[in-house]
GROMACS .gro file of C-alpha atoms in nm:
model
  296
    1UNK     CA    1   9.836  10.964  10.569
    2UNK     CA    2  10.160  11.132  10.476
    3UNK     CA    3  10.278  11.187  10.101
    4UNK     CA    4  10.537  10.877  10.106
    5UNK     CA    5  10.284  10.653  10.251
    6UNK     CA    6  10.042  10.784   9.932
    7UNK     CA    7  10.281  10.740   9.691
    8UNK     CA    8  10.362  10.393   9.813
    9UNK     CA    9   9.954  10.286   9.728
   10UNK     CA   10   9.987  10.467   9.441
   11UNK     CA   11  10.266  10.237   9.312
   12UNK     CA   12  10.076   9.971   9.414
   13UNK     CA   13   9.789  10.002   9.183
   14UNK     CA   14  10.010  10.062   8.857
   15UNK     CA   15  10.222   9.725   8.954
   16UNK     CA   16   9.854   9.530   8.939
   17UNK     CA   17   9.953   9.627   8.556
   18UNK     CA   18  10.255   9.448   8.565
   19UNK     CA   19  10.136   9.139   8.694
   20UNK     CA   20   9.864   9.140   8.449
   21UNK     CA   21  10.141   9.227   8.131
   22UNK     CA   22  10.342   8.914   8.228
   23UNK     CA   23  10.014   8.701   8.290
   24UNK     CA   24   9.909   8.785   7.930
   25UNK     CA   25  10.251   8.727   7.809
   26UNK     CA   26  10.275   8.355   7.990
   27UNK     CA   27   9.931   8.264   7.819
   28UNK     CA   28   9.986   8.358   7.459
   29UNK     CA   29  10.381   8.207   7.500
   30UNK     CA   30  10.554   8.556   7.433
   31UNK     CA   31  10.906   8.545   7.385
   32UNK     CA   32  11.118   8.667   7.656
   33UNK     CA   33  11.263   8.908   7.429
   34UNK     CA   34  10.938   9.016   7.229
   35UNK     CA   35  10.722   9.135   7.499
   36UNK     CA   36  11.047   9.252   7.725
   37UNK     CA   37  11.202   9.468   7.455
   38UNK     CA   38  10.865   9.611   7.435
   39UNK     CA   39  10.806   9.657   7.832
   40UNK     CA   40  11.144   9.810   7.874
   41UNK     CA   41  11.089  10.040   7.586
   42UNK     CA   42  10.764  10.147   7.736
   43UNK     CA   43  10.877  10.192   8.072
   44UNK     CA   44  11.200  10.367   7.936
   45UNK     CA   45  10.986  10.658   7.739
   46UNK     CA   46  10.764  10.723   8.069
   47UNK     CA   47  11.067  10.736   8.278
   48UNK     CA   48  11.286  10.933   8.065
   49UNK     CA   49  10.974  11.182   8.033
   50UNK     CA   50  10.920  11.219   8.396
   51UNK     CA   51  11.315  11.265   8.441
   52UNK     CA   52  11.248  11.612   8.269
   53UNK     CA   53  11.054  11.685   8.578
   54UNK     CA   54  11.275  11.637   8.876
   55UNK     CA   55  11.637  11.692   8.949
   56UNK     CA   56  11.839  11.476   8.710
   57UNK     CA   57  12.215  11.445   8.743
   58UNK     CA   58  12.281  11.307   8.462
   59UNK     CA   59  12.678  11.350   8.434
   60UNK     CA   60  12.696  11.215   8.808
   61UNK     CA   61  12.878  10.831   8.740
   62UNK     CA   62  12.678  10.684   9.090
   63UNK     CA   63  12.387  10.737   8.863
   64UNK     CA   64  12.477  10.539   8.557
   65UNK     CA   65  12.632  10.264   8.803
   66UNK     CA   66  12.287  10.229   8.981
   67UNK     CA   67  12.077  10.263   8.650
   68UNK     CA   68  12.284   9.994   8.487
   69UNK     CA   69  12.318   9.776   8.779
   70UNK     CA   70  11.931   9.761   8.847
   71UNK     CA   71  11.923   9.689   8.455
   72UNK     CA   72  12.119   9.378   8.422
   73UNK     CA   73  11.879   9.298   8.778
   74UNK     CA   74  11.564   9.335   8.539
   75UNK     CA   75  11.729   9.170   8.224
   76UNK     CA   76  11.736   8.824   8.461
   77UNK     CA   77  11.430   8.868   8.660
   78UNK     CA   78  11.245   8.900   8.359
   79UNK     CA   79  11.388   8.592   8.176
   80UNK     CA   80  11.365   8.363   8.508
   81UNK     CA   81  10.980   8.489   8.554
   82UNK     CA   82  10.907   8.448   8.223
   83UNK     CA   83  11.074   8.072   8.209
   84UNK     CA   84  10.929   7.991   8.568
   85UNK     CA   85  10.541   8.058   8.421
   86UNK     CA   86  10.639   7.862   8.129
   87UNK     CA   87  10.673   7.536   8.368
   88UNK     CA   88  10.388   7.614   8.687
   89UNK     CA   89  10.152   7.841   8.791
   90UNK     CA   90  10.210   8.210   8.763
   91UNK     CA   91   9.948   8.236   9.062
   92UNK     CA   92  10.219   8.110   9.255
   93UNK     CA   93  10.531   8.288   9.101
   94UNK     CA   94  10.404   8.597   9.113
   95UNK     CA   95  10.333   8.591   9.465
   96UNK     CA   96  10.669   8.452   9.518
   97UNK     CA   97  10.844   8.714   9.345
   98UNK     CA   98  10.652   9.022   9.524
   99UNK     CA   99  10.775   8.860   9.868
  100UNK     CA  100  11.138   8.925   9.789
  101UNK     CA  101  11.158   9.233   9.906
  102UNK     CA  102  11.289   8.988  10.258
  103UNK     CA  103  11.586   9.031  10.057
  104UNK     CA  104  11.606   9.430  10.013
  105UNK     CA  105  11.490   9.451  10.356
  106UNK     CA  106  11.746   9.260  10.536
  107UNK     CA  107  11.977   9.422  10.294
  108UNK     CA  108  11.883   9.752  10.416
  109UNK     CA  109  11.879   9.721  10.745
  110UNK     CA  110  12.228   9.538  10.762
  111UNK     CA  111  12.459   9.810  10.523
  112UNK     CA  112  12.233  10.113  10.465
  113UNK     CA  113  12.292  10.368  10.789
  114UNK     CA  114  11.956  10.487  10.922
  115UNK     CA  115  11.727  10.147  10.839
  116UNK     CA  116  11.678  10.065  11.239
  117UNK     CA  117  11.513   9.699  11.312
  118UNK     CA  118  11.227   9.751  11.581
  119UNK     CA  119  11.024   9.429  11.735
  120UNK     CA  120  10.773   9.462  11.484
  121UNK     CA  121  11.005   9.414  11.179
  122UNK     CA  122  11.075   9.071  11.277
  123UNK     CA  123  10.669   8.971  11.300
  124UNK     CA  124  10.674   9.151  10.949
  125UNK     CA  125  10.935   8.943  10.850
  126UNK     CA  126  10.769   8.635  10.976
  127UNK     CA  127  10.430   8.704  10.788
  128UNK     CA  128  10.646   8.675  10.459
  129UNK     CA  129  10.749   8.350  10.567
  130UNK     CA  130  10.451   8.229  10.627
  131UNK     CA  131  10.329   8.371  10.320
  132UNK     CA  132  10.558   8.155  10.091
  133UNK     CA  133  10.427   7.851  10.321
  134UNK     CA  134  10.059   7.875  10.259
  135UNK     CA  135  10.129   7.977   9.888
  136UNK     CA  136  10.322   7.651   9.830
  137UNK     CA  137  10.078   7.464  10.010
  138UNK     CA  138   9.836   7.625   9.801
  139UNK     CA  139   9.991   7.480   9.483
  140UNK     CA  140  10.049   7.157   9.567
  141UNK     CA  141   9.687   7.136   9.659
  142UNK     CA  142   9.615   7.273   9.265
  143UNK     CA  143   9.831   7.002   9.121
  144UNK     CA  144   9.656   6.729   9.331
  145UNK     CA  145   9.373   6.812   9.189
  146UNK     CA  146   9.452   6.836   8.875
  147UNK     CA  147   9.717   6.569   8.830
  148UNK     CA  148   9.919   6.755   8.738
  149UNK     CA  149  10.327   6.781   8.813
  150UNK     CA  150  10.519   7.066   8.924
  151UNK     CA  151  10.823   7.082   8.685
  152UNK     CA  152  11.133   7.037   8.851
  153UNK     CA  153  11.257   7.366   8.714
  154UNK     CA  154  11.008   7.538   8.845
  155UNK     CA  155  11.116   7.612   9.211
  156UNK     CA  156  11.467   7.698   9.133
  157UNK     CA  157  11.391   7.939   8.849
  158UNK     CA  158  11.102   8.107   9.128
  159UNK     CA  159  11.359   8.111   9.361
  160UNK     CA  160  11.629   8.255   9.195
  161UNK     CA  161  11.452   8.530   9.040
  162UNK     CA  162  11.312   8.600   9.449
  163UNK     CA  163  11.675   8.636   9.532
  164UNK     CA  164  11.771   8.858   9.220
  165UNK     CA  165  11.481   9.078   9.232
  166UNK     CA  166  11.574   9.119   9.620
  167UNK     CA  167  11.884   9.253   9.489
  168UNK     CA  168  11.702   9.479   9.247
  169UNK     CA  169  11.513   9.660   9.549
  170UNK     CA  170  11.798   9.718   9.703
  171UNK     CA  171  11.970   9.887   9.428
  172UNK     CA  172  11.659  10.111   9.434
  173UNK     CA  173  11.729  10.180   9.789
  174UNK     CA  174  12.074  10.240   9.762
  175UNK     CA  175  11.949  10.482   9.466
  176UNK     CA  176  11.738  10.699   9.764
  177UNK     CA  177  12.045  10.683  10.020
  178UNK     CA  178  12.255  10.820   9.704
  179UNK     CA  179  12.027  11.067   9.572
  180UNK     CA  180  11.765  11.162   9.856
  181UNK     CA  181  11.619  11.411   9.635
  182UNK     CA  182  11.508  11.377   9.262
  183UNK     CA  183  11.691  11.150   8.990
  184UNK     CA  184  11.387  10.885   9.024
  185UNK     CA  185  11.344  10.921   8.643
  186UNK     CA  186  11.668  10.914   8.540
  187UNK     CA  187  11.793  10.630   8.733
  188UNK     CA  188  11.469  10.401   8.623
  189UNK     CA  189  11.526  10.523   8.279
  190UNK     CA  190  11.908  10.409   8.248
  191UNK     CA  191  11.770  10.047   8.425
  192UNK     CA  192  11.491  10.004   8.127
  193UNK     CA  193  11.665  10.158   7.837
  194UNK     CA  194  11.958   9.934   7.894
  195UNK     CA  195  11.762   9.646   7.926
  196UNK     CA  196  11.528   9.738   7.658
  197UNK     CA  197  11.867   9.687   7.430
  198UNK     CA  198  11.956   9.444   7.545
  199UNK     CA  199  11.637   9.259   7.506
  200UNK     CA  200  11.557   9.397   7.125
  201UNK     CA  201  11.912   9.278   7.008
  202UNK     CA  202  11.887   8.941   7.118
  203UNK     CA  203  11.560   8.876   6.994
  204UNK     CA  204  11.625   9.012   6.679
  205UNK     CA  205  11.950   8.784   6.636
  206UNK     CA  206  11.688   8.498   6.729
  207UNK     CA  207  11.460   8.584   6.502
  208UNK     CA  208  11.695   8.626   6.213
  209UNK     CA  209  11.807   8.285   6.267
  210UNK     CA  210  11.546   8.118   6.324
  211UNK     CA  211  11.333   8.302   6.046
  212UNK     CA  212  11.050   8.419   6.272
  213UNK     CA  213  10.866   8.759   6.292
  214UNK     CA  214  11.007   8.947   6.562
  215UNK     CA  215  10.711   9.107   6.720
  216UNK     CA  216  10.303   9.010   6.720
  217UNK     CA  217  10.051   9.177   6.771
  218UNK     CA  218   9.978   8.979   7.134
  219UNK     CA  219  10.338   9.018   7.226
  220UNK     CA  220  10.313   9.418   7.175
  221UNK     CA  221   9.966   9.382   7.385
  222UNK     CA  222  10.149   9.220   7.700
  223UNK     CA  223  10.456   9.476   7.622
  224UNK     CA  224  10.267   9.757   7.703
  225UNK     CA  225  10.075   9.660   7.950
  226UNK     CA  226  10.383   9.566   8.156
  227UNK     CA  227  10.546   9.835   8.093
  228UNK     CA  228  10.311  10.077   8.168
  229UNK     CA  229  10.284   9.952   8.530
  230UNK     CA  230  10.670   9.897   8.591
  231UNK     CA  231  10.704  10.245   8.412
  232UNK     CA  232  10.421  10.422   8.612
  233UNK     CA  233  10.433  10.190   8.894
  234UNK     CA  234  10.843  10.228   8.984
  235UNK     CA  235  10.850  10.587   8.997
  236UNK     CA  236  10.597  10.580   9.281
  237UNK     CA  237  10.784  10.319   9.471
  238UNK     CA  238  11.143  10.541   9.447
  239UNK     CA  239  10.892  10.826   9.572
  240UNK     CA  240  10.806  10.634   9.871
  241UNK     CA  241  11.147  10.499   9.966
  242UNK     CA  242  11.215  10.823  10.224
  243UNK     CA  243  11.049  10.503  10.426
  244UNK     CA  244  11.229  10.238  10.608
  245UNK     CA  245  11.206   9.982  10.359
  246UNK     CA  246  11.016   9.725  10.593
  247UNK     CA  247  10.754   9.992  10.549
  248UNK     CA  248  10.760  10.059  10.209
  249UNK     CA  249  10.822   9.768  10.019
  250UNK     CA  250  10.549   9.559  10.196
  251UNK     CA  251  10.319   9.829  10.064
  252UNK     CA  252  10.432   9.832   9.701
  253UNK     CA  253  10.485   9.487   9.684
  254UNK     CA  254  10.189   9.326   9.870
  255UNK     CA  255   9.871   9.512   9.713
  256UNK     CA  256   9.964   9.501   9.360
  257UNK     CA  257   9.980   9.114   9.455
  258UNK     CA  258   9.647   9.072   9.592
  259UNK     CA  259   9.523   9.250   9.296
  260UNK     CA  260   9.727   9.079   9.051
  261UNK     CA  261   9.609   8.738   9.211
  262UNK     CA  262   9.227   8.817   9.241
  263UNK     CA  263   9.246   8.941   8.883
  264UNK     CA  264   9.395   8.676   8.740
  265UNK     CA  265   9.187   8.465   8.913
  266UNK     CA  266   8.896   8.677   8.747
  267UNK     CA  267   9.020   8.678   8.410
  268UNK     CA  268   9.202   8.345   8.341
  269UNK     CA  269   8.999   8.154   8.558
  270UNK     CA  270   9.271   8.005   8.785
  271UNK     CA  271   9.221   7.807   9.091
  272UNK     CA  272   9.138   8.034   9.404
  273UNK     CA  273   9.157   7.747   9.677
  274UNK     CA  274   9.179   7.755  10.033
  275UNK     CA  275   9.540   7.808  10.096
  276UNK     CA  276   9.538   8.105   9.860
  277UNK     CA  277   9.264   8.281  10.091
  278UNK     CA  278   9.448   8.260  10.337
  279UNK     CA  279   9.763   8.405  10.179
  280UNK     CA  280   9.594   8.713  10.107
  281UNK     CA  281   9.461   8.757  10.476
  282UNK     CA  282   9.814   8.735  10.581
  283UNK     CA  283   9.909   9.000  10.353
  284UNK     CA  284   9.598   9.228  10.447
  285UNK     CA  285   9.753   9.173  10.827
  286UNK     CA  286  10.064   9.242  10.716
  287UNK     CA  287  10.020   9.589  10.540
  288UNK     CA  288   9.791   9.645  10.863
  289UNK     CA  289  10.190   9.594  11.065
  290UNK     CA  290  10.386   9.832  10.813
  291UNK     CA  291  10.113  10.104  10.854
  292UNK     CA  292  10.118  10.059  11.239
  293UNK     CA  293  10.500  10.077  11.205
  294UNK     CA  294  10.561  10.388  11.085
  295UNK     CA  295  10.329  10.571  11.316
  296UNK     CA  296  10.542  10.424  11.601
   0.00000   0.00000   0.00000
């Protein structure tokens, strides 16, 4: 296996972190703003550490534009995530928002020079598809049986953060066709510090006005958790993204959300039905394709 290829199941094991820090934030009703502020600041410290290790070019302006542009990405992911598990399942989001990296690919392969589409791209392409089928299947089945209703919010506020957080991975592969070599640290740090600002100031105006404490003790617990992974997790993926992106985002994207569904499953005791099997064969298959594409 060669070193991109590593570092791209590397990431995926810290991102099972992530999905767990947002779970835990959904069930204890964490604040966008409490357990974000905390995330981002997490994320920020490992990222700004690891910058120390690796070329940096910090007085480059492509660098702050990309940081900062992949920040305001986060700032709305996050709050559209966070808003979607509020109203349905976040078995279902999750999954959602891992597959959006249709969106970087296509991206990639349509402005960035180098990102050449091969037959098998499309079949990957069509497993994601499929993917989102089975996994709405899959929750309409849950709410059948637990008659229940899916919130009408819910699918737009899943769907727009899959589009956004396309975007997102694209700005982290525009970051690797900018910077081929190092500044992995630095860019991720300028995307969570920014946000992590962001975040803190407009909970704290909330707070204020609203007389609440800003931060508990189970909103500092999913905080760190998720930021952990996305700190840990995102400098492995910008390490792997010498790879076509078909390749490379499958990879990052696809095992932390097996693992992030099988554990949630395991530790929140959410539905596992039929249609949810199935989803992760597909994804098994699929990760199977990007492997076999890049040794073509």
């Amino acid at each position: 296996m060669n070193l991109p290829l590593l570092f791209a199941f590397t990431s995926a094991v810290f991102l099972i972190l992530l999905a767990l820090g947002y779970k835990h934030a959904s069930v204890v009703k964490s604040p966008v703003g409490a357990y974000g502020s905390i995330l981002a600041g997490i994320a920020f410290l490992i990222t700004f550490g690891y910058s120390f290790f690796e070329t940096s070019a910090w007085s480059d302006p492509r660098l702050w534009g990309i940081g900062l542009a992949a920040g305001a990405l986060f700032i709305a992911c996050i709050w559209l995530y966070t808003l979607a598990n509020q109203v349905g399942p976040p078995s279902t989001s999750w999954p959602v928002l891992n597959l959006s990296c249709i969106v970087a690919i296509v991206l990639s392969v349509a402005i960035l020079p180098g990102e050449r589409f091969v037959w098998i791209d499309a079949l990957i392409i069509a497993f994601f598809a499929g993917m989102i089928v089975v996994l709405n299947a899959g929750m309409k089945a849950d709410n059948q049986a637990t008659q229940s209703r899916v919130h009408p919010l819910f699918w737009p506020l899943v769907l727009t953060a899959f589009t956004l957080n396309g975007v997102f991975l694209f700005v982290l592969k525009i970051k690797e066709a900018a910077f081929p070599a190092g500044n992995n640290g630095a860019t991720l740090a300028l995307c969570y510090g920014s946000t992590g600002v962001a975040l803190a100031l407009c909970h704290l105006i909330t707070c204020r006005r609203r007389n609440t404490i800003p931060w508990r003790g189970q909103d500092v617990a999913a905080g760190l958790m998720a930021g952990a992974g996305a700190g840990l997790g995102n400098i492995f993926v910008l390490k792997a993204m010498s790879l076509p992106a078909v390749v490379v985002l499958p990879i990052c994207l696809g095992l932390p959300l097996i693992g992030g569904v099988v554990a949630m499953t395991l530790l929140y005791r959410e539905r596992f039905n039929r249609a949810k099997v199935i989803s992760l064969f597909i994804i098994v298959a699929l990760l199977l394709l990007t492997i076999f594409r890049e040794r073509m």
